[in-house]
GROMACS .gro file of N, CA and C in nm:
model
  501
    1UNK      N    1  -0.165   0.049  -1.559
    1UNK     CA    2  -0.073   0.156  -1.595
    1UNK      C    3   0.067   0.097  -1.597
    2UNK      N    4   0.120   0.051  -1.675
    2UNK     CA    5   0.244  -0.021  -1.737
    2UNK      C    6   0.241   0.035  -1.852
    3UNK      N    7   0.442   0.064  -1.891
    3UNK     CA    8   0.471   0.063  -1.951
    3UNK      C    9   0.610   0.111  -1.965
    4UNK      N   10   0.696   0.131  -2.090
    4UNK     CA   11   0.838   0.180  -2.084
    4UNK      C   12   0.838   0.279  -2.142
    5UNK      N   13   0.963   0.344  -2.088
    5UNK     CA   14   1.043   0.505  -2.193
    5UNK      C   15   1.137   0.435  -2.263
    6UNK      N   16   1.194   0.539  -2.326
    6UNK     CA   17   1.278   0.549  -2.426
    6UNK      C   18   1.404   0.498  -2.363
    7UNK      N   19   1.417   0.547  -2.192
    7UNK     CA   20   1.564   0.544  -2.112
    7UNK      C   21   1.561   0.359  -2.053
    8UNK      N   22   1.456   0.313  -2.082
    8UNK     CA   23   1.423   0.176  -2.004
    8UNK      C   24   1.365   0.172  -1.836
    9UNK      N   25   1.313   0.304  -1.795
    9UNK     CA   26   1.257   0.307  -1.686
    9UNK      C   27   1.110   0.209  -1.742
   10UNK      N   28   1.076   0.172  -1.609
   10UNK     CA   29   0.985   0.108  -1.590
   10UNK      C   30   0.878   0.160  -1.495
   11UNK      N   31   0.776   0.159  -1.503
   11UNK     CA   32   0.671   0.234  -1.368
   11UNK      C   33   0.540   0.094  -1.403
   12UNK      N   34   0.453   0.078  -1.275
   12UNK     CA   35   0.313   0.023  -1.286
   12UNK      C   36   0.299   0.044  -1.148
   13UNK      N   37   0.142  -0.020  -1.141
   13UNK     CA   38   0.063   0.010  -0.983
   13UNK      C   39   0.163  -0.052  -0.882
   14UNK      N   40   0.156  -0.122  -0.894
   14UNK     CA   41   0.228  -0.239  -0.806
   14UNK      C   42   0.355  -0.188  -0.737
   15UNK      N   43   0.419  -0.231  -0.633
   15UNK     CA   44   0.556  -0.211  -0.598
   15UNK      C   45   0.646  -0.221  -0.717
   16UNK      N   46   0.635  -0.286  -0.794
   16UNK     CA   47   0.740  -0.247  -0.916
   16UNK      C   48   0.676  -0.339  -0.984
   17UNK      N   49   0.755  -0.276  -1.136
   17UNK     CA   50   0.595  -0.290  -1.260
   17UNK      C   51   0.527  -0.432  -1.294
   18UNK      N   52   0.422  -0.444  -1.321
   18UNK     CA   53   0.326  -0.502  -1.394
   18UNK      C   54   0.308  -0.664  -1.240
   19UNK      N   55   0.308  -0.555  -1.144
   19UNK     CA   56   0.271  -0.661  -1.006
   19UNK      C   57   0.170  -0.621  -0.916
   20UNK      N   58   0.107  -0.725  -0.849
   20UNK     CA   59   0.045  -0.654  -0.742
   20UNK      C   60   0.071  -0.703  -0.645
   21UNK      N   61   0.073  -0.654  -0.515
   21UNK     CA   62   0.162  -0.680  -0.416
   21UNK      C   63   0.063  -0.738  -0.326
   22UNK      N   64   0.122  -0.804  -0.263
   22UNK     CA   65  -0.011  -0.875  -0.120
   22UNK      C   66   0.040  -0.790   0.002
   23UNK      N   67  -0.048  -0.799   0.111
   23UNK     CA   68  -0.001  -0.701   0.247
   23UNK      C   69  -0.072  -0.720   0.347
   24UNK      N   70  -0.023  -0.785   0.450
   24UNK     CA   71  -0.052  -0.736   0.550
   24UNK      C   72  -0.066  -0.701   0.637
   25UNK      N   73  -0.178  -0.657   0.753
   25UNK     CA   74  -0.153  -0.547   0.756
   25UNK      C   75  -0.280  -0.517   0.896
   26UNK      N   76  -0.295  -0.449   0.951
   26UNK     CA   77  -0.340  -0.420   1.054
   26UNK      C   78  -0.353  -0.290   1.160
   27UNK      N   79  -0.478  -0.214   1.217
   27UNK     CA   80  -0.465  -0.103   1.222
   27UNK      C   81  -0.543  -0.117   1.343
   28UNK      N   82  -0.609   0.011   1.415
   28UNK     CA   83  -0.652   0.068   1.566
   28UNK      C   84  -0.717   0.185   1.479
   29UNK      N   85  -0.818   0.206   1.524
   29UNK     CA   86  -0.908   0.330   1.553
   29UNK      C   87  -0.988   0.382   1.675
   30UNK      N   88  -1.031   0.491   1.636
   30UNK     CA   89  -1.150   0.547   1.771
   30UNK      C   90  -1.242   0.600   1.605
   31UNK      N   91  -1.362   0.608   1.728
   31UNK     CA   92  -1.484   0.642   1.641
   31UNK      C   93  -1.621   0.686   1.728
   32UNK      N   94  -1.625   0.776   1.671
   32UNK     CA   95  -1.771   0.867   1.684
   32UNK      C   96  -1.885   0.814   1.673
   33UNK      N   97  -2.030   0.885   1.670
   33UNK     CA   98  -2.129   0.828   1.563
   33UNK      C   99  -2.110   0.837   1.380
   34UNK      N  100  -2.051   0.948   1.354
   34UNK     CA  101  -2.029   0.903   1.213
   34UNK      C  102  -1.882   0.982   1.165
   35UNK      N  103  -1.783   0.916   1.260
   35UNK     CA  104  -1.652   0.933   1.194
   35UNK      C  105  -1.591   0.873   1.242
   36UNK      N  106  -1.445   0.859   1.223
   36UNK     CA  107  -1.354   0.713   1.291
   36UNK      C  108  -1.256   0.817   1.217
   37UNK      N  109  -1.117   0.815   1.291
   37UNK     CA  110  -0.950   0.783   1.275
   37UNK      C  111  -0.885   0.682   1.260
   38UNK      N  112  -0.830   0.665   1.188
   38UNK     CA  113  -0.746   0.538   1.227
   38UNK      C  114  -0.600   0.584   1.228
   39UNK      N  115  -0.519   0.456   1.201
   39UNK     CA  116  -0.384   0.432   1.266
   39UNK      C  117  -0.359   0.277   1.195
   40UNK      N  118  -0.287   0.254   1.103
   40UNK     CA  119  -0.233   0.092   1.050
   40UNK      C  120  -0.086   0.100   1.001
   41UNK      N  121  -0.128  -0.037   1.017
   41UNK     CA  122   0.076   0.008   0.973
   41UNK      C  123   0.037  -0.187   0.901
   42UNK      N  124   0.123  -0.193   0.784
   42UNK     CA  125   0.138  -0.303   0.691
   42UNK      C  126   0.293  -0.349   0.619
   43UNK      N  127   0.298  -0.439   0.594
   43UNK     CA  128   0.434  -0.502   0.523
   43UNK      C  129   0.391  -0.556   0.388
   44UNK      N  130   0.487  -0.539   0.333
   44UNK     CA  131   0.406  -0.609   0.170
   44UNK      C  132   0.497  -0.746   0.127
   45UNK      N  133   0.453  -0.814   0.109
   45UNK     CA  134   0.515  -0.955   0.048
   45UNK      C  135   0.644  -0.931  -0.102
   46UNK      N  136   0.718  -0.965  -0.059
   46UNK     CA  137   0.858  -0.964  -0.180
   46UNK      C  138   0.785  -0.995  -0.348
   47UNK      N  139   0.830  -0.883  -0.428
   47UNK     CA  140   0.833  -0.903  -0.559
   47UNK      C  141   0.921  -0.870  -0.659
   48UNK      N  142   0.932  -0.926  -0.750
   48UNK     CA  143   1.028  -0.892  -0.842
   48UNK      C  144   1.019  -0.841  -1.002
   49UNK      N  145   1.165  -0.770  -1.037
   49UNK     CA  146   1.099  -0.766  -1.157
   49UNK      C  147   1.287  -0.755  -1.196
   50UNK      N  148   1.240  -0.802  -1.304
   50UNK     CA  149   1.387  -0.843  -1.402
   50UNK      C  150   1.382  -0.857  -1.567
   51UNK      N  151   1.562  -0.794  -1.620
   51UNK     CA  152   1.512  -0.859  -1.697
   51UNK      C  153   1.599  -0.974  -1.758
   52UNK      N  154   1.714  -0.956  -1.926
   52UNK     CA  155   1.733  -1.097  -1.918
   52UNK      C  156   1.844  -1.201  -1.790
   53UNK      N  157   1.913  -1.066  -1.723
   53UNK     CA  158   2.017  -1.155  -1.664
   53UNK      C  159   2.021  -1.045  -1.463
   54UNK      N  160   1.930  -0.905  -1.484
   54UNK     CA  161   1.984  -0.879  -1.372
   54UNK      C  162   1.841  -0.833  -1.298
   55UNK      N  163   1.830  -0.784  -1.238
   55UNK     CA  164   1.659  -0.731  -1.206
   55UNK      C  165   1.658  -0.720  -1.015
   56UNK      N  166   1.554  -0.698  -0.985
   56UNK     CA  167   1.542  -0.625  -0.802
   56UNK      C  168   1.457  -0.702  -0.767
   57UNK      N  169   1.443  -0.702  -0.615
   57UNK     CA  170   1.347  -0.769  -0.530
   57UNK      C  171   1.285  -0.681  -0.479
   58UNK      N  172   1.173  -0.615  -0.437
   58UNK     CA  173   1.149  -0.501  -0.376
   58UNK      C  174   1.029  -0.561  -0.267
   59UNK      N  175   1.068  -0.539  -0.135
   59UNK     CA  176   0.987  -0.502  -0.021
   59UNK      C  177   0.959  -0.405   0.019
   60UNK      N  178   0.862  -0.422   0.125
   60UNK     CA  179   0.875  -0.297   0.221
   60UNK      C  180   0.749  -0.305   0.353
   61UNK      N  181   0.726  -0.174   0.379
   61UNK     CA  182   0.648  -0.132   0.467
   61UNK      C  183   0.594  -0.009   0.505
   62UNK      N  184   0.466   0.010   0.549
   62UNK     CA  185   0.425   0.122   0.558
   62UNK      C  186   0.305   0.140   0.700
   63UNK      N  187   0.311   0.320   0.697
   63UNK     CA  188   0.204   0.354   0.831
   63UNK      C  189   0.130   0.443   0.766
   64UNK      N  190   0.024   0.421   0.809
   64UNK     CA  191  -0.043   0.518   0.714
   64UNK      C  192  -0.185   0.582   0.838
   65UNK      N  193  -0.207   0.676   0.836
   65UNK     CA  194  -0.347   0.801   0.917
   65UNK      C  195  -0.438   0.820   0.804
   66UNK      N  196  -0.582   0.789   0.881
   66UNK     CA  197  -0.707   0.806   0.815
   66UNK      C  198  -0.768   0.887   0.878
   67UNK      N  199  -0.852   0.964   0.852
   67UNK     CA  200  -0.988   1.027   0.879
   67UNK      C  201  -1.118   0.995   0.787
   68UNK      N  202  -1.211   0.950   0.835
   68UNK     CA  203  -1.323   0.957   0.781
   68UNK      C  204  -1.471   0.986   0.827
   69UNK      N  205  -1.542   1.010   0.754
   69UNK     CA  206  -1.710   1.024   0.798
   69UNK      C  207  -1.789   0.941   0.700
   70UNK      N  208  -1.859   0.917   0.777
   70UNK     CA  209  -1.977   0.814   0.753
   70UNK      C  210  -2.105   0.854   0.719
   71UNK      N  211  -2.179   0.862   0.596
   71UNK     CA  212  -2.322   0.896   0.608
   71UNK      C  213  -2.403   0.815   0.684
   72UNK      N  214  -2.357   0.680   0.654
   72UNK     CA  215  -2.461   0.576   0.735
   72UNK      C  216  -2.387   0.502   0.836
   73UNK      N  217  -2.419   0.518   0.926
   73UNK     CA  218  -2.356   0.432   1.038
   73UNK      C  219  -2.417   0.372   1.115
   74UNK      N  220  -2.499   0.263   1.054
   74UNK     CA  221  -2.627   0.165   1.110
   74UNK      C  222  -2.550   0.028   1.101
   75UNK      N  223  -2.666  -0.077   1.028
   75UNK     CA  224  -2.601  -0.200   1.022
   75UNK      C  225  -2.504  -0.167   0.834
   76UNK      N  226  -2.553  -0.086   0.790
   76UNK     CA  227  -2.406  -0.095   0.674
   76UNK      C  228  -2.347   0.097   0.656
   77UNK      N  229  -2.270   0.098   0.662
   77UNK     CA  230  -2.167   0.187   0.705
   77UNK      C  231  -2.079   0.198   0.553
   78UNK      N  232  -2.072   0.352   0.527
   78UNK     CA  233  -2.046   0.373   0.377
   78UNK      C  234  -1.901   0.490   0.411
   79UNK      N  235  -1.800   0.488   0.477
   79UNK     CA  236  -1.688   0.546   0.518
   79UNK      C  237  -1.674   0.636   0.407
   80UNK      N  238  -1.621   0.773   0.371
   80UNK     CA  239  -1.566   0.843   0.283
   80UNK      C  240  -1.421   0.929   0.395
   81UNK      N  241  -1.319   0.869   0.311
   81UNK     CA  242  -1.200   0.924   0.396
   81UNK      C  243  -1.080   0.962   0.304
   82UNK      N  244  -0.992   1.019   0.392
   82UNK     CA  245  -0.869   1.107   0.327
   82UNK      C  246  -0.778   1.051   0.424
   83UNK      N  247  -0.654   1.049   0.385
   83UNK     CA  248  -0.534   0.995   0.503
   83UNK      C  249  -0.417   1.028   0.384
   84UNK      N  250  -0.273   0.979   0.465
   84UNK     CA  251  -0.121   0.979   0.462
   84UNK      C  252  -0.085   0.894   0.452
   85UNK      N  253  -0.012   0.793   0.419
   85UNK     CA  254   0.077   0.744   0.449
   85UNK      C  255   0.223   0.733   0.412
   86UNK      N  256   0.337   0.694   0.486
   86UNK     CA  257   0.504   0.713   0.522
   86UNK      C  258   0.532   0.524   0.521
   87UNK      N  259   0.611   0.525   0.402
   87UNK     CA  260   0.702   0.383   0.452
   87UNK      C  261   0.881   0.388   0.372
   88UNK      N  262   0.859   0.280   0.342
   88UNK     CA  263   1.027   0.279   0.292
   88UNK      C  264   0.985   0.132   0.211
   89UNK      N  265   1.041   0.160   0.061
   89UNK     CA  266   1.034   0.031  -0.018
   89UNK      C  267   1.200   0.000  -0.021
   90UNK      N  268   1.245  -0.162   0.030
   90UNK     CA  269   1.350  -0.254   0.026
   90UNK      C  270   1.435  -0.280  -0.091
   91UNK      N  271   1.523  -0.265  -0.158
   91UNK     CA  272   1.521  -0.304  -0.320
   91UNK      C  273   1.663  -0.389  -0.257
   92UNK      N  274   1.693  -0.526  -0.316
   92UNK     CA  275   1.787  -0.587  -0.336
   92UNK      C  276   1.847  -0.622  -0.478
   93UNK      N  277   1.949  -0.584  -0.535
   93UNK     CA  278   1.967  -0.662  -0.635
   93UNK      C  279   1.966  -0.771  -0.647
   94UNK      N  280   1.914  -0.880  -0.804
   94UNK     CA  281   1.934  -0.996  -0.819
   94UNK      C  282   2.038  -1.013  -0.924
   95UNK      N  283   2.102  -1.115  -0.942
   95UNK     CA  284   2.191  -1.138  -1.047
   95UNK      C  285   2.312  -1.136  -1.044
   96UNK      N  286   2.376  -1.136  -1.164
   96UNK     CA  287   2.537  -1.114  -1.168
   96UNK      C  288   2.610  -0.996  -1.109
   97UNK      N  289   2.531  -0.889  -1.149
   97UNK     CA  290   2.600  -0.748  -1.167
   97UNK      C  291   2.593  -0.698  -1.040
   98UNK      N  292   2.487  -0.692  -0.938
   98UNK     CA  293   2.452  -0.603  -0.801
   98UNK      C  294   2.405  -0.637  -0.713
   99UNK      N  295   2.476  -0.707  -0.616
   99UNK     CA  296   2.370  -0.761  -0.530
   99UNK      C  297   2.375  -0.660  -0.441
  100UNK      N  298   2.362  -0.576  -0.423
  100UNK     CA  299   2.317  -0.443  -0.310
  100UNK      C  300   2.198  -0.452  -0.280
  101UNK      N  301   2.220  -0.321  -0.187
  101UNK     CA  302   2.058  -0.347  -0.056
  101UNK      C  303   2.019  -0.199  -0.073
  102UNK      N  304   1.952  -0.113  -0.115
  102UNK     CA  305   1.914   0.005  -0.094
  102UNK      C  306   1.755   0.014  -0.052
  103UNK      N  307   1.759   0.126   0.082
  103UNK     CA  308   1.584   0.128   0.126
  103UNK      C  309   1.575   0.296   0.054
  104UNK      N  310   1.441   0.305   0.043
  104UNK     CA  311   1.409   0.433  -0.040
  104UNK      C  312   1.288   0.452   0.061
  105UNK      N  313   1.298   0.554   0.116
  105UNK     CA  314   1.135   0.638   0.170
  105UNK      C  315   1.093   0.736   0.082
  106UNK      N  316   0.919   0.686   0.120
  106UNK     CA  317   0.840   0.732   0.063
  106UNK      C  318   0.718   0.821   0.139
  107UNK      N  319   0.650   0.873   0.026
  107UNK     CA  320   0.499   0.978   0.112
  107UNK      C  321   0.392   0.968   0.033
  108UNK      N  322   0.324   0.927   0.068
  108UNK     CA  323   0.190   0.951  -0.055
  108UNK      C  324   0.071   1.033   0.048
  109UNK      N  325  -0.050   1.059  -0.032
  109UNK     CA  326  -0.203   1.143   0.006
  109UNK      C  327  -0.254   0.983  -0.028
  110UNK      N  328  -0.370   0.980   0.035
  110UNK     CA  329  -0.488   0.889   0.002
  110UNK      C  330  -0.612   0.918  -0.021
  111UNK      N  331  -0.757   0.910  -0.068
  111UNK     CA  332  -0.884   0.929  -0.047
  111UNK      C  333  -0.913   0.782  -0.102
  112UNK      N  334  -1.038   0.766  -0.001
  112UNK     CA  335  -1.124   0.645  -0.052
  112UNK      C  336  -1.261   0.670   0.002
  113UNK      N  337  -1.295   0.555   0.005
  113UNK     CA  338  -1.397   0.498   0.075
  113UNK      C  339  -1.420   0.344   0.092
  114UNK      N  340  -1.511   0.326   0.206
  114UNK     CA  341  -1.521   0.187   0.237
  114UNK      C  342  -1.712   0.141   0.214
  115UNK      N  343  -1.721   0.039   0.248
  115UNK     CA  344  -1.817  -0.035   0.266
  115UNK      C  345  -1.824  -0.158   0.376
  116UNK      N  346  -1.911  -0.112   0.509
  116UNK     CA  347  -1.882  -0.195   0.593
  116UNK      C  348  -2.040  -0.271   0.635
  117UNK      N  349  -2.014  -0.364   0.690
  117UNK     CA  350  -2.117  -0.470   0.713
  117UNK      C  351  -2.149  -0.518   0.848
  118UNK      N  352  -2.178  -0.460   0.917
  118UNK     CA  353  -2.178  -0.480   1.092
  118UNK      C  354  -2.279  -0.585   1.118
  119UNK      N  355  -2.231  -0.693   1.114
  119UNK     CA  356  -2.300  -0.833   1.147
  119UNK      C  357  -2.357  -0.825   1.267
  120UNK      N  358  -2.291  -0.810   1.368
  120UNK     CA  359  -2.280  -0.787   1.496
  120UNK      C  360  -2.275  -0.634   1.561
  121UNK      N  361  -2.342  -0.584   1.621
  121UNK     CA  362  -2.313  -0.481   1.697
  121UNK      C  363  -2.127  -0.437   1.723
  122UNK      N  364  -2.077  -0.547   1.749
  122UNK     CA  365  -1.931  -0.542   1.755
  122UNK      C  366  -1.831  -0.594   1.650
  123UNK      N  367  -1.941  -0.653   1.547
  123UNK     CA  368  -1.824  -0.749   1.463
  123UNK      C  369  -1.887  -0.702   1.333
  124UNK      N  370  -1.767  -0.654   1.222
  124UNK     CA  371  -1.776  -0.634   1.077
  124UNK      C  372  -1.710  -0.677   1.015
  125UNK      N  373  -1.703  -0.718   0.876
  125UNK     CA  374  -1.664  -0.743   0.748
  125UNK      C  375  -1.664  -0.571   0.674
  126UNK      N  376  -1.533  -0.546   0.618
  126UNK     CA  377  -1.457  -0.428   0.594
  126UNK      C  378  -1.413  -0.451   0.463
  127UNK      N  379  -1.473  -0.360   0.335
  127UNK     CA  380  -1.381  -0.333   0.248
  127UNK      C  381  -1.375  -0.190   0.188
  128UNK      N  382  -1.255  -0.161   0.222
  128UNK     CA  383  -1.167  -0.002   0.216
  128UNK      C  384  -1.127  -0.017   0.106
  129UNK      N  385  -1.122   0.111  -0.036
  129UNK     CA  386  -1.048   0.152  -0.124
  129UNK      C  387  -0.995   0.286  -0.107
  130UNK      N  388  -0.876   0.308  -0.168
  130UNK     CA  389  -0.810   0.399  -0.159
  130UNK      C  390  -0.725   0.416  -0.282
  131UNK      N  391  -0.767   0.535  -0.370
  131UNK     CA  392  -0.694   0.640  -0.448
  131UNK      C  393  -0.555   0.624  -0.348
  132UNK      N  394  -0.427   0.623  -0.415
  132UNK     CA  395  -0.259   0.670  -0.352
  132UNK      C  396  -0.234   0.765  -0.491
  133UNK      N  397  -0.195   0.881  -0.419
  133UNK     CA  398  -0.082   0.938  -0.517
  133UNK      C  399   0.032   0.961  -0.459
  134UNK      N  400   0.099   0.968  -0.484
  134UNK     CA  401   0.264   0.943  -0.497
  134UNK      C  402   0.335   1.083  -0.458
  135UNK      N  403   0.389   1.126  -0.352
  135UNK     CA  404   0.434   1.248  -0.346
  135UNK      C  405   0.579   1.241  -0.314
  136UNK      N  406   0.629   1.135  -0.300
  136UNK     CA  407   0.736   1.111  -0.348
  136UNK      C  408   0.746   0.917  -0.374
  137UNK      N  409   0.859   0.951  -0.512
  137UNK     CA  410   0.860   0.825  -0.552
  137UNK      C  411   0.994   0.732  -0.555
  138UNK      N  412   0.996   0.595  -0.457
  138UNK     CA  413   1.105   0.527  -0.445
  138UNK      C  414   1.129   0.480  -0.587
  139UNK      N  415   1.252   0.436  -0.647
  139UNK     CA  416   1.342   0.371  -0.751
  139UNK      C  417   1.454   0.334  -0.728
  140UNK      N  418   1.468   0.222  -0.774
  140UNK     CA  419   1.611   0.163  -0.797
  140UNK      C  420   1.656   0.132  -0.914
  141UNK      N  421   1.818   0.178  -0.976
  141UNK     CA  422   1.869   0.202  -1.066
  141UNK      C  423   1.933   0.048  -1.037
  142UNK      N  424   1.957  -0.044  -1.158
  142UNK     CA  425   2.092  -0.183  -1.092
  142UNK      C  426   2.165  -0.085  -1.237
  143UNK      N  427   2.281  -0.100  -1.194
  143UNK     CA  428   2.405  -0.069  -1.266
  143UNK      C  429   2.506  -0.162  -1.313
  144UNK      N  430   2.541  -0.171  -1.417
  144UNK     CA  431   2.589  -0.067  -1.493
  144UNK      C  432   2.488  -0.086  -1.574
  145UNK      N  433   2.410  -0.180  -1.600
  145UNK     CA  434   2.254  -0.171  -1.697
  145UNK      C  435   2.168  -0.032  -1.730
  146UNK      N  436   2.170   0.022  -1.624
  146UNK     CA  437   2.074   0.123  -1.606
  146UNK      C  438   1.958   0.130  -1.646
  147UNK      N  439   1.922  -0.051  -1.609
  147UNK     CA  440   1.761  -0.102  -1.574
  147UNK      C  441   1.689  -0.022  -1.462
  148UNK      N  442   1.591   0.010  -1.450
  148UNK     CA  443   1.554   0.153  -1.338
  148UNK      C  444   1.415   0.071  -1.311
  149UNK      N  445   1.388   0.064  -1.195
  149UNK     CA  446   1.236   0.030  -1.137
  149UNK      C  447   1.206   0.179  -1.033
  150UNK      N  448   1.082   0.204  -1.063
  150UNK     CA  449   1.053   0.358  -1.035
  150UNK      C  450   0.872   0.274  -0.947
  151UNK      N  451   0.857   0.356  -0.818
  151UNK     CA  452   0.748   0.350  -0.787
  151UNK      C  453   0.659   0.424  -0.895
  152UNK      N  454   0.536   0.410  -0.903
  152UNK     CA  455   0.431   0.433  -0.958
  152UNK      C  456   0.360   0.550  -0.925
  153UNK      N  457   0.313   0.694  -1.004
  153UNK     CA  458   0.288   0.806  -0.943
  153UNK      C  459   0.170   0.796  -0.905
  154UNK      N  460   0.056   0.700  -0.900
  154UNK     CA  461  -0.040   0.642  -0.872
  154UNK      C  462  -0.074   0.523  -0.840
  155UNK      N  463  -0.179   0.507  -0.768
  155UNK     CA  464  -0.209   0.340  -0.735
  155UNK      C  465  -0.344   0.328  -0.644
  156UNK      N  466  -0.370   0.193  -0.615
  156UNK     CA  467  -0.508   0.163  -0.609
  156UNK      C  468  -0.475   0.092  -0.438
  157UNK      N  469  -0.515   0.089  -0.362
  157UNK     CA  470  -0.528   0.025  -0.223
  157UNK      C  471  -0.633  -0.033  -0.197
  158UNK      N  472  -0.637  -0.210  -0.149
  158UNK     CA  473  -0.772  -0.262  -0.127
  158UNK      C  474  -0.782  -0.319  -0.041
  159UNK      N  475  -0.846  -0.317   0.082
  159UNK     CA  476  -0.779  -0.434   0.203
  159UNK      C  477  -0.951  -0.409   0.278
  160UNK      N  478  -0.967  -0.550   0.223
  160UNK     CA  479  -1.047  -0.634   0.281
  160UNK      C  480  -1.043  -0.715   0.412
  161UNK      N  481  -1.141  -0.715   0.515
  161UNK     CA  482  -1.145  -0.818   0.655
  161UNK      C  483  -1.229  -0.756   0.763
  162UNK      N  484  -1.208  -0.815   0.861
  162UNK     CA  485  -1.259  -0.823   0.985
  162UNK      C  486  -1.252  -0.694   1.079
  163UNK      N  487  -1.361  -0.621   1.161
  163UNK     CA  488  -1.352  -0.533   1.236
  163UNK      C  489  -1.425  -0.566   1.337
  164UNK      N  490  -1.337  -0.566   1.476
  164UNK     CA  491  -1.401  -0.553   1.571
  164UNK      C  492  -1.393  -0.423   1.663
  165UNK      N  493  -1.478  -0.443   1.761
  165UNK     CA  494  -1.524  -0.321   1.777
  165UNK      C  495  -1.525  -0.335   2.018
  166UNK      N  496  -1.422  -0.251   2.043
  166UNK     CA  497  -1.451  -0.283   2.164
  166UNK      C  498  -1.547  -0.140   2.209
  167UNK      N  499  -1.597  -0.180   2.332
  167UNK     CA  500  -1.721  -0.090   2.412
  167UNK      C  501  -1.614   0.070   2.432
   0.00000   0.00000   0.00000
């Protein structure tokens, strides 16, 4: 989902357009027989987007609350969940024209689901997707251009790894 308006805004999945961002990232839960909460909080790796002479750096970070239930919660574990998450994307100008610093907070809804692999009674291999929609959306304007990088009113979340599991 890239592409431009007429005004030169820019939007895609990514922290700002036509990127995908790396993150990471790390979380705490409790869990039932077939549901779990969680609790993570993540940082995303610096990206940019520009164009011929001025353009932004955009970071950030985020916390985000899950709920989910599990149909299967044996040795493979099929999560279906809904959550929140709250952060703030970093924007620096690059270039001639702006080098300013503006942070923008944000809110999105989530739903996904996962697929988990419990090797071990205590030890899994984890991969979570997550639907984001956008309920509010960070942008940065660099001026006097009025080049505009706009978060994305949608997006895709994928975070793959390791779960352990204490008694």
């Amino acid at each position: 989902v890239a592409g431009a308006t007429a005004t030169g805004e820019r939007t895609a999945v990514g922290t700002v357009p036509r990127t995908a961002t790396g993150v990471v990232a790390i979380g705490l839960g409790v869990a039932g027989a077939r549901w779990r909460a969680e609790l993570d909080a993540d940082v995303w790796t610096p990206t940019r987007r520009h164009d011929a002479t001025i353009g932004v750096q955009v970071t950030g970070w985020s916390l985000g609350v899950r709920g989910c239930g599990s149909p299967l919660a044996r040795r493979l574990e099929i999560p279906l969940c809904i959550g929140a998450r709250v952060g703030a994307a970093h924007g620096r100008g690059r270039g001639d024209l702006v080098p300013h610093r503006r942070v923008a907070p944000w809110l999105s809804a989530t739903l996904g689901a996962g697929l988990w692999g419990w090797i071990t009674p205590r030890f899994a291999l984890a991969l979570d997707v997550d639907t984001v929609v956008a309920l509010t959306r960070p942008a940065f304007v660099v001026q006097p251009s009025e080049f505009v990088v706009r978060a994305p009113p949608a997006g895709v979340r994928a975070v793959f790894g390791p779960v352990l599991r204490w008694p």
